[in-house]
PDB file of C-alpha atoms in Angstrom:
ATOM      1  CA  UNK A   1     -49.812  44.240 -51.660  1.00 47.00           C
ATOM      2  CA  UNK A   2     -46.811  43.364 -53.746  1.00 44.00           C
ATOM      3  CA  UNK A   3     -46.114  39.418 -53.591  1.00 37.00           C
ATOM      4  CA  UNK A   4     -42.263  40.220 -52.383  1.00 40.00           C
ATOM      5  CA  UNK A   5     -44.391  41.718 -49.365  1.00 41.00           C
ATOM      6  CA  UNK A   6     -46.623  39.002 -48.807  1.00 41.00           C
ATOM      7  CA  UNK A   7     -43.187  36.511 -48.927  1.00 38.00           C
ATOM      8  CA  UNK A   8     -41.417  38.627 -46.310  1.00 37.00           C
ATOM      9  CA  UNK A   9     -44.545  39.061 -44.211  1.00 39.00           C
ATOM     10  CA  UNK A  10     -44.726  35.601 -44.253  1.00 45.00           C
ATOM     11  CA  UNK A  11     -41.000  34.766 -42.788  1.00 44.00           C
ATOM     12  CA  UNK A  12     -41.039  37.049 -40.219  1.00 36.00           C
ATOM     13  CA  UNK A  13     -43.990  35.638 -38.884  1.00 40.00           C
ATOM     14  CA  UNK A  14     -42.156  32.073 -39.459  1.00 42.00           C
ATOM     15  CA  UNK A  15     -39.664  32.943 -37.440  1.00 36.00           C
ATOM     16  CA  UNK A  16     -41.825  34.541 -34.770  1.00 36.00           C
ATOM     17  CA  UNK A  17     -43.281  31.179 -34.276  1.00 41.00           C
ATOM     18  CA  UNK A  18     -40.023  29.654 -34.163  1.00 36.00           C
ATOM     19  CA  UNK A  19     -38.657  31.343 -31.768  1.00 36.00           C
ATOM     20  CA  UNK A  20     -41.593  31.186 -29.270  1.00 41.00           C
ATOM     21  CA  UNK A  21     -41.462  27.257 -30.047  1.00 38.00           C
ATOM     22  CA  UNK A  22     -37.862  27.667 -28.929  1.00 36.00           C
ATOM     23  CA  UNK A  23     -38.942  28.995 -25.597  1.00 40.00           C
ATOM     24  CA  UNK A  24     -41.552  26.635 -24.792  1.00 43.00           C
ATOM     25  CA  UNK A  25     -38.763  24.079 -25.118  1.00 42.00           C
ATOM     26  CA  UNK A  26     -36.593  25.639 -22.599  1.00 43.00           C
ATOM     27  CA  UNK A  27     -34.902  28.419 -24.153  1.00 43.00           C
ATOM     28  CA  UNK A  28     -35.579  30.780 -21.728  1.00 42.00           C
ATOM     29  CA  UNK A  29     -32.681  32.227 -19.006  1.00 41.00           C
ATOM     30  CA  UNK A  30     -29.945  29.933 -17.520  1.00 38.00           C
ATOM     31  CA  UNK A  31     -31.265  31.424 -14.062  1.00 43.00           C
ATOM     32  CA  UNK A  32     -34.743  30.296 -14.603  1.00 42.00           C
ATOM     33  CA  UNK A  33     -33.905  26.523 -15.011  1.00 34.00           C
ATOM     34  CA  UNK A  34     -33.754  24.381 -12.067  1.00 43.00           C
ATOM     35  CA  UNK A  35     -30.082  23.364 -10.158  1.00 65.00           C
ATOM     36  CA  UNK A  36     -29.508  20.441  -8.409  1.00 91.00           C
ATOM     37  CA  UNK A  37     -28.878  20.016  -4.574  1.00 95.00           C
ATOM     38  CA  UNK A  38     -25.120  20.198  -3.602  1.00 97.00           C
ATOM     39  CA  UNK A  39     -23.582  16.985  -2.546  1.00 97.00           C
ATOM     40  CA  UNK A  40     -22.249  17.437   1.001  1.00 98.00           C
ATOM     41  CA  UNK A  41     -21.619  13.395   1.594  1.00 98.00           C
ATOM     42  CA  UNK A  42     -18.545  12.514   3.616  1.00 98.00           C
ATOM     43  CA  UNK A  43     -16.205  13.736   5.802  1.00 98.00           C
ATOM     44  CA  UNK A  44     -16.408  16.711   7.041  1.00 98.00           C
ATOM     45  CA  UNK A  45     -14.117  19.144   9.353  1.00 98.00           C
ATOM     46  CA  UNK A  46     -15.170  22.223  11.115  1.00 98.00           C
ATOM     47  CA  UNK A  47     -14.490  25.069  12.992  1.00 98.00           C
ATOM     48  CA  UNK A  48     -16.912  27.327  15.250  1.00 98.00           C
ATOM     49  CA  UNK A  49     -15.328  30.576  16.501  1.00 97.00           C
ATOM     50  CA  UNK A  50     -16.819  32.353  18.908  1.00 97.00           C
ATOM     51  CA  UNK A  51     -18.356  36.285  18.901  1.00 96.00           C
ATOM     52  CA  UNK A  52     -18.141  36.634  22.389  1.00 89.00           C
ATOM     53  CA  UNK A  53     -15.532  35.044  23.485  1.00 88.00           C
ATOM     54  CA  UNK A  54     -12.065  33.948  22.356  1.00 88.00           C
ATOM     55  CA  UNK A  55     -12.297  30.633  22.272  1.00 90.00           C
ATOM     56  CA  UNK A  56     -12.989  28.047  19.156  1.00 95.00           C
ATOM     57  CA  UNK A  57     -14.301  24.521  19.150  1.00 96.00           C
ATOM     58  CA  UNK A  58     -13.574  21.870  16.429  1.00 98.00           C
ATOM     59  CA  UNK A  59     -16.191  19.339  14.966  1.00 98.00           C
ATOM     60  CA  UNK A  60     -15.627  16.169  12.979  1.00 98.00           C
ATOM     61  CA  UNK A  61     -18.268  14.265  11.421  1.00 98.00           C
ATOM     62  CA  UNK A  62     -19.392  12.182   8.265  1.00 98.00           C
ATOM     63  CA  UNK A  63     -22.282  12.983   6.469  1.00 98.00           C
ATOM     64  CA  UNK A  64     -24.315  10.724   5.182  1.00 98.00           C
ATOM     65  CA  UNK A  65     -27.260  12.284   1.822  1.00 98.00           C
ATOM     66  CA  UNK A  66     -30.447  10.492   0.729  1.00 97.00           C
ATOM     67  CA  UNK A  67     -32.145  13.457  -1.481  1.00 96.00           C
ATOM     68  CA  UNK A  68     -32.516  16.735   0.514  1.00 97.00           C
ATOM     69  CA  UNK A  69     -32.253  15.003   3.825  1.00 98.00           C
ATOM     70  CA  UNK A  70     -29.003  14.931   5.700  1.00 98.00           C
ATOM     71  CA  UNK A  71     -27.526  13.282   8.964  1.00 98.00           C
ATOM     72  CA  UNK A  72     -24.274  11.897  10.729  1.00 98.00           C
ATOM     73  CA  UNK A  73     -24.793   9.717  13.647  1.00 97.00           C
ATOM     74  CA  UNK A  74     -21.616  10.814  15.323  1.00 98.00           C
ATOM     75  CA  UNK A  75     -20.294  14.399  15.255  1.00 98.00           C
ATOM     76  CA  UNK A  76     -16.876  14.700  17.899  1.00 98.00           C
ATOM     77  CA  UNK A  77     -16.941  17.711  19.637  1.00 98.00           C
ATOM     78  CA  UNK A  78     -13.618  19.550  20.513  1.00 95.00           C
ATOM     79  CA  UNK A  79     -12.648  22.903  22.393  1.00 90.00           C
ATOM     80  CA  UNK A  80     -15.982  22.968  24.346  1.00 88.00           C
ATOM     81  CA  UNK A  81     -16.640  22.151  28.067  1.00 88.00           C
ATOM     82  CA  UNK A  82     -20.185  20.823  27.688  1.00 93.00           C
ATOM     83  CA  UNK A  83     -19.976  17.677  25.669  1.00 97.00           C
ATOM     84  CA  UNK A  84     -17.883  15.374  23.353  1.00 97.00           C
ATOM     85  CA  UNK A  85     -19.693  14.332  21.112  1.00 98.00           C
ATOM     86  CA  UNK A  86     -23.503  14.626  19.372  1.00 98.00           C
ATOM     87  CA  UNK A  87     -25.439  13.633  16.252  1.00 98.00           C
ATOM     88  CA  UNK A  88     -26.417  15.825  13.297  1.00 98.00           C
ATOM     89  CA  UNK A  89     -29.263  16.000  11.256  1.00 98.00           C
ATOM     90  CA  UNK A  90     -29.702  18.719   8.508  1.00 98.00           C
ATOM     91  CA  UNK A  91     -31.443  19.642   5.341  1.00 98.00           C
ATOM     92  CA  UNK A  92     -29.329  20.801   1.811  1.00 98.00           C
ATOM     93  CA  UNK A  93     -31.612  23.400  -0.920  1.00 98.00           C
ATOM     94  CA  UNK A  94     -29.430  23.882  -4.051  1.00 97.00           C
ATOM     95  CA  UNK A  95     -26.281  25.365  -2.048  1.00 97.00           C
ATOM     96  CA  UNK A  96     -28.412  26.755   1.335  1.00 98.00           C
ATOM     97  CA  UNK A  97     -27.773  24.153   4.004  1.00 98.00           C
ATOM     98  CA  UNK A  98     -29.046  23.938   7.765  1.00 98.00           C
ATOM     99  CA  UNK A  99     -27.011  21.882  10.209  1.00 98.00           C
ATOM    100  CA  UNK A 100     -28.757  21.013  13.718  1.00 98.00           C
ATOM    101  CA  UNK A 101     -26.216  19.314  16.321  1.00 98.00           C
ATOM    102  CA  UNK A 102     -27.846  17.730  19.343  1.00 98.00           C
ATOM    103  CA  UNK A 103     -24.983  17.252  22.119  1.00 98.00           C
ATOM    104  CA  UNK A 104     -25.094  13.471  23.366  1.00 97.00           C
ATOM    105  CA  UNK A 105     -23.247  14.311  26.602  1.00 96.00           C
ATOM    106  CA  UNK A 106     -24.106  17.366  26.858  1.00 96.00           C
ATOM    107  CA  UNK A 107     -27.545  19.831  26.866  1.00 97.00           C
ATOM    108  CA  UNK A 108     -26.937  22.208  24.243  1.00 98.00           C
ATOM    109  CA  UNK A 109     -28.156  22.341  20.864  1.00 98.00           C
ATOM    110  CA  UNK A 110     -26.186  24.125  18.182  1.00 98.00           C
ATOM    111  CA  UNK A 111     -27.865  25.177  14.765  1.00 98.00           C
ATOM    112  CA  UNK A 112     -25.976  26.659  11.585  1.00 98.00           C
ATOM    113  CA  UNK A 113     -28.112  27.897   8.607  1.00 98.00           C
ATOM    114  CA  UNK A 114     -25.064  28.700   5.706  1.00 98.00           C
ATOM    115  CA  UNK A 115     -23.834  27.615   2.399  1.00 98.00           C
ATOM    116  CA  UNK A 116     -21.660  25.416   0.403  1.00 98.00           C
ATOM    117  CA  UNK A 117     -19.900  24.887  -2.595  1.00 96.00           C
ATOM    118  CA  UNK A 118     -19.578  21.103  -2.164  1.00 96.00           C
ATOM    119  CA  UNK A 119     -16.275  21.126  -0.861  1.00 97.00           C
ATOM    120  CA  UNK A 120     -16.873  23.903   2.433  1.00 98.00           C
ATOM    121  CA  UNK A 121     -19.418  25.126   4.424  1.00 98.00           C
ATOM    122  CA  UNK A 122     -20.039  28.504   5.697  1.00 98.00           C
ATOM    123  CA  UNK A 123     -22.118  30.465   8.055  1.00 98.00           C
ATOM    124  CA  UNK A 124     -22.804  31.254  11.307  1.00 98.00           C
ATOM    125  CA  UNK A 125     -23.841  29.237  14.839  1.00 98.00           C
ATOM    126  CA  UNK A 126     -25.957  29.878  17.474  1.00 98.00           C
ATOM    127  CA  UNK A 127     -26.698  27.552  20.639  1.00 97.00           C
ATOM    128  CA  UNK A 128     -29.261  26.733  22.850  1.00 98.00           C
ATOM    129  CA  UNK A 129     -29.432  25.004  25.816  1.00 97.00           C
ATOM    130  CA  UNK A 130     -28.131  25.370  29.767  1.00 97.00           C
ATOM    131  CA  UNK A 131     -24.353  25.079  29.481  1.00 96.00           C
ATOM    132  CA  UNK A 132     -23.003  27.492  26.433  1.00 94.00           C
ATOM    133  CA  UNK A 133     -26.693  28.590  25.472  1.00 96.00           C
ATOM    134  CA  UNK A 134     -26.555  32.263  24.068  1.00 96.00           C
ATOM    135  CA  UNK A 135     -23.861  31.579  22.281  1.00 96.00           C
ATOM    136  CA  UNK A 136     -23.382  32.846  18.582  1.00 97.00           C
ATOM    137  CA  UNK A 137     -20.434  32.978  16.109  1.00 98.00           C
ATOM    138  CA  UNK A 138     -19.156  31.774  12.885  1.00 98.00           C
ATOM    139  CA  UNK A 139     -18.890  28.291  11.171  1.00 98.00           C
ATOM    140  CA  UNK A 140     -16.417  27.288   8.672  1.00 98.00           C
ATOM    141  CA  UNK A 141     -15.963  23.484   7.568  1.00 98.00           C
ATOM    142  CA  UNK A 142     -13.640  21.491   5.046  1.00 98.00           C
ATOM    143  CA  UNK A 143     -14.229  18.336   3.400  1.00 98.00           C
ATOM    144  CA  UNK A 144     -11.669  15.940   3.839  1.00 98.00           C
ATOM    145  CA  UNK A 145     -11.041  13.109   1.605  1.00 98.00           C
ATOM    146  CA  UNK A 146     -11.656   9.373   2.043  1.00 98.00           C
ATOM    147  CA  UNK A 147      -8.631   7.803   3.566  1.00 98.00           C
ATOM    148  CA  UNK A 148      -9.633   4.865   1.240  1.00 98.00           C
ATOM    149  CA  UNK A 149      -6.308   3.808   0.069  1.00 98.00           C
ATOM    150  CA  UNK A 150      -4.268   0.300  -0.348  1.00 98.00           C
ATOM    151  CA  UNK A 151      -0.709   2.411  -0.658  1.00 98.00           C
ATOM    152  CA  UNK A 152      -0.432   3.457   3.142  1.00 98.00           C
ATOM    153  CA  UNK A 153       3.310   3.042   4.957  1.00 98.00           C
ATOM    154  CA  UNK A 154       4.163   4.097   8.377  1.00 98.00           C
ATOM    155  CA  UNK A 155       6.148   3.210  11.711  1.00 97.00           C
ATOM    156  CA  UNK A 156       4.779   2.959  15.244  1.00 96.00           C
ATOM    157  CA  UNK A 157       7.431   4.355  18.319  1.00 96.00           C
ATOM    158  CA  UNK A 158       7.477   3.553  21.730  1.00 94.00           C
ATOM    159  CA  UNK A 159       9.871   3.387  24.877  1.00 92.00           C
ATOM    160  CA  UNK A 160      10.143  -0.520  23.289  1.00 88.00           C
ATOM    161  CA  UNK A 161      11.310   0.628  19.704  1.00 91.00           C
ATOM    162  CA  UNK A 162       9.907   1.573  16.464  1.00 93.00           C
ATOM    163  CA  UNK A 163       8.166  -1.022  14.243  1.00 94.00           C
ATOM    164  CA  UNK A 164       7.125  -0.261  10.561  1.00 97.00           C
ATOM    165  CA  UNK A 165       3.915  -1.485   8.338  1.00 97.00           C
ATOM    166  CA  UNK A 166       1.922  -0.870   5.398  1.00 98.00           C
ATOM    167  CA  UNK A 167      -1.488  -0.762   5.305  1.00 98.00           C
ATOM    168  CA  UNK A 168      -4.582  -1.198   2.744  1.00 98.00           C
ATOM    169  CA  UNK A 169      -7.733   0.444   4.076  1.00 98.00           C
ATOM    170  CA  UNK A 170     -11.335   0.186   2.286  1.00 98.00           C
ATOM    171  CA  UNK A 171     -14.169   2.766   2.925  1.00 98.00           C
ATOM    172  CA  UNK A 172     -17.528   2.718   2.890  1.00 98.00           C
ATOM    173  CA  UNK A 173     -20.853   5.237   2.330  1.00 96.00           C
ATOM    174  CA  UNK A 174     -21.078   5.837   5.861  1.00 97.00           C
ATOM    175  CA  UNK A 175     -17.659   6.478   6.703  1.00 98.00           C
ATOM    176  CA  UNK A 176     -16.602   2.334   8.452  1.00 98.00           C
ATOM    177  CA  UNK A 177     -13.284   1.227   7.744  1.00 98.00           C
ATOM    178  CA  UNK A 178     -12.147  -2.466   7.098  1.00 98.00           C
ATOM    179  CA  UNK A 179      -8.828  -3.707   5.709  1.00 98.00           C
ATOM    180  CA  UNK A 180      -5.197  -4.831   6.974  1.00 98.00           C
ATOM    181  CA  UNK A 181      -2.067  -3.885   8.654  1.00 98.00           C
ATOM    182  CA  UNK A 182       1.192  -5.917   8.285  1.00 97.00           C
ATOM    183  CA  UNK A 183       4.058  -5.391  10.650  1.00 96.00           C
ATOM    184  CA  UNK A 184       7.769  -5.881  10.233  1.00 93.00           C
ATOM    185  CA  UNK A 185      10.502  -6.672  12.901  1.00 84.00           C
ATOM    186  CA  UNK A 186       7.086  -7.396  16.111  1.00 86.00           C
ATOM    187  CA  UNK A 187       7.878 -10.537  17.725  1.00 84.00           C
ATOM    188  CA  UNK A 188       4.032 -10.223  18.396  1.00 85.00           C
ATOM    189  CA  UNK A 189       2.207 -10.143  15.531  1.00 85.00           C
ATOM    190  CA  UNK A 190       2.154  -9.549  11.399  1.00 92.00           C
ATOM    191  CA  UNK A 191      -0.607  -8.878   9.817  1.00 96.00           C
ATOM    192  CA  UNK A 192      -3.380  -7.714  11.501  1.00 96.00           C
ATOM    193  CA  UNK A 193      -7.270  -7.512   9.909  1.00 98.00           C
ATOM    194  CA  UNK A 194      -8.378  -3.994  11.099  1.00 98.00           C
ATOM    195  CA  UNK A 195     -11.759  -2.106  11.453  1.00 98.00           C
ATOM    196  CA  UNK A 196     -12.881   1.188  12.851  1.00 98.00           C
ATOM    197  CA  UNK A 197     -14.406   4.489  10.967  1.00 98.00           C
ATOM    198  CA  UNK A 198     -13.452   7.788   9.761  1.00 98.00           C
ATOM    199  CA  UNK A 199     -15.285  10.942  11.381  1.00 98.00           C
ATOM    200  CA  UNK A 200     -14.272  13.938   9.452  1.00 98.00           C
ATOM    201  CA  UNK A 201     -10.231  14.135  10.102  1.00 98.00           C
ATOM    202  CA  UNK A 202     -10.589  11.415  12.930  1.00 98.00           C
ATOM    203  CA  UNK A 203      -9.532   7.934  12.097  1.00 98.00           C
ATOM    204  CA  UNK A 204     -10.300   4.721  14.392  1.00 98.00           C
ATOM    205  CA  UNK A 205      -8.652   1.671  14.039  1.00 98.00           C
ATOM    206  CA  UNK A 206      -8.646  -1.442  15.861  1.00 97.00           C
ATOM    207  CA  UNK A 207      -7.865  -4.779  15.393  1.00 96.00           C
ATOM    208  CA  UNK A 208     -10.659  -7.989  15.542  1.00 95.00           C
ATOM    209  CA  UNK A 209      -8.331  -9.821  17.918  1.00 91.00           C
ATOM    210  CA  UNK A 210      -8.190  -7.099  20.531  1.00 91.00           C
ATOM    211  CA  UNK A 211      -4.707  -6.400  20.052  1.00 91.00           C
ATOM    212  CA  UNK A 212      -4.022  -3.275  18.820  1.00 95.00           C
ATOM    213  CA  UNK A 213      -6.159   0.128  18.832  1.00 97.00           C
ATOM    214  CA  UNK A 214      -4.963   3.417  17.054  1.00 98.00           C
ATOM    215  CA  UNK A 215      -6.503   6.535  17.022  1.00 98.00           C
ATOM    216  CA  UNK A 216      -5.255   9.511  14.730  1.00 98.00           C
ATOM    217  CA  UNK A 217      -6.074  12.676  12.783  1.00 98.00           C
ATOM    218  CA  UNK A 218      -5.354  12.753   9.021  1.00 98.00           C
ATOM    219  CA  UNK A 219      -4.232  16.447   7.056  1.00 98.00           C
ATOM    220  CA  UNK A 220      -6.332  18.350   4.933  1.00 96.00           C
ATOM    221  CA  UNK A 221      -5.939  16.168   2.051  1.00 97.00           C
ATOM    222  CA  UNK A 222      -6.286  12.985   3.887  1.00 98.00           C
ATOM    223  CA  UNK A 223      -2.545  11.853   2.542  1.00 98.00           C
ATOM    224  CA  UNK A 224      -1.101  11.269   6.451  1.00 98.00           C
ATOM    225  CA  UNK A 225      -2.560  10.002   9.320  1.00 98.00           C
ATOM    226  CA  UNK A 226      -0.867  10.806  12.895  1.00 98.00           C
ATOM    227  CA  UNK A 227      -1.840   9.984  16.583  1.00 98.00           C
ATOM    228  CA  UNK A 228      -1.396   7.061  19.532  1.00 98.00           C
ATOM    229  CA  UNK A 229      -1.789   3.511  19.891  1.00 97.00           C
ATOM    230  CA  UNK A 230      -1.941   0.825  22.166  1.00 96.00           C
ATOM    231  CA  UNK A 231      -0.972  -2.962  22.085  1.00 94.00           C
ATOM    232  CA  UNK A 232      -3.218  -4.146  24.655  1.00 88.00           C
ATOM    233  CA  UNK A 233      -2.223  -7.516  25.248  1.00 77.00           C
ATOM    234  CA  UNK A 234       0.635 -10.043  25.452  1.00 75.00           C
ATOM    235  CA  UNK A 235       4.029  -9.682  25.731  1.00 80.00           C
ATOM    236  CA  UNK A 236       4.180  -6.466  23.043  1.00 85.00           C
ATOM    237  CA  UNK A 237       1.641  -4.421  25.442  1.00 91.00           C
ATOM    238  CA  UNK A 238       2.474  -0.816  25.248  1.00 93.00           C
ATOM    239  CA  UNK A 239       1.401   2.550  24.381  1.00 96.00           C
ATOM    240  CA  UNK A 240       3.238   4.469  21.655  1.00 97.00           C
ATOM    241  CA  UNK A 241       2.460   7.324  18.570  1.00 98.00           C
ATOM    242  CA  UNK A 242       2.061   6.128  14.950  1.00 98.00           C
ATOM    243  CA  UNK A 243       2.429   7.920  11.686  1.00 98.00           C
ATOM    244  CA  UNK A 244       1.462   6.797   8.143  1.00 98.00           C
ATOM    245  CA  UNK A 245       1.543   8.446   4.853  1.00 98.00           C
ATOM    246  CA  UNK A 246       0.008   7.618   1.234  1.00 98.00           C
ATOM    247  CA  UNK A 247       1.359   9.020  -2.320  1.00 96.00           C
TER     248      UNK A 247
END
């Protein structure tokens, strides 16, 4: 054998060995490498629509990830006749997640197996249990953003007038709220310090004096905030709508 054979002989066995050095390290298919779990953390808003019959239920709730494991200890139930509100506890596998909802007022139990993208989840429902048990249909939730903000502005209205404020709210992992509210033109109060929680689009807030108490929904992108409050004390009692809005 010529020695020009012998050389090439020799590099293509070179890079043979190369190359299967290459795929020990990893250099095999994108699809054979592992993915990570999707992050489905937060606030969450959904929508269950029946097959059977015409009707469609809404469902806020936060959840709250450690690994693969997944839970919410409120979920608000609205549209259905057998309860108001449950607990969640789920499981997340790359983008496959299963959602279980135990009613807490109620005896059903709804399960949705389905998938998500981080920022929705799809799939289907079905429900056991002795008030809407048989029950199938779809599932469809948004996230919705933290309403975690120090630039909020708004006015309250009420047979009494209309009173304006600003508003810094902070957020935390599990969806509590903490911050302040301070009022212009109330012969009542100023600045308030505030807590309550965010459940999906649903926003609590209440005073630590007892005072006032405000319960809204926020938009899609979590940039207005809308619903009714009380003052439930003092010479300002009264029960009006609010409205507040963020850049």
């Amino acid at each position: 054998m010529s020695m020009a054979a012998c050389r090439w002989r020799g590099e293509f066995w070179a890079v043979v060995a190369f190359m299967g050095l290459l795929a020990g390290c990893g250099g095999g298919s994108p699809n054979d490498r592992p993915r990570g779990n999707a992050d489905v953390s937060g606030n969450w808003h959904a929508t269950a629509t029946s097959s059977s019959v015409p009707t469609t239920a809404d469902l806020d709730f936060f959840i709250v990830q450690s690994g693969t494991s997944l839970a919410s200890s409120l979920v608000l139930l609205n549209g259905t006749p057998c309860a108001s509100q449950g607990t969640l506890t789920g499981t997340v596998d790359q983008q496959a997640v299963d959602l279980t909802i135990r009613e807490s007022d109620g005896p059903d139990t709804i399960t949705v197996p389905g998938s998500t993208d981080g920022i929705t989840i799809s799939g289907s429902y079905s429900i056991s249990g002795s008030c809407d048990g048989g029950d199938t249909g779809t599932f469809f939730a948004n996230f919705i953003p933290t309403v975690d903000s120090s630039r909020w502005s708004g006015d309250t209205s009420s047979v009494n007038g209309t009173l304006t404020f600003t508003a810094d709210l902070r957020e935390d992992s599990h969806g509590n709220l903490n911050g302040t509210m301070s009022f212009s033109r109330s012969p009542c109060f100023t600045d308030l310090t505030v807590t309550g929680n965010q459940v999906g689009s649903a926003v609590r807030l209440r005073d630590t004096q007892g005072i006032f108490d405000a319960f809204g929904n926020t938009n899609d992108q979590a940039t207005s905030i809308s619903g009714d409050y009380s003052v439930v004390s003092g010479a300002c009692a009264e029960d009006g709508t609010f409205s507040m809005s963020r850049p």
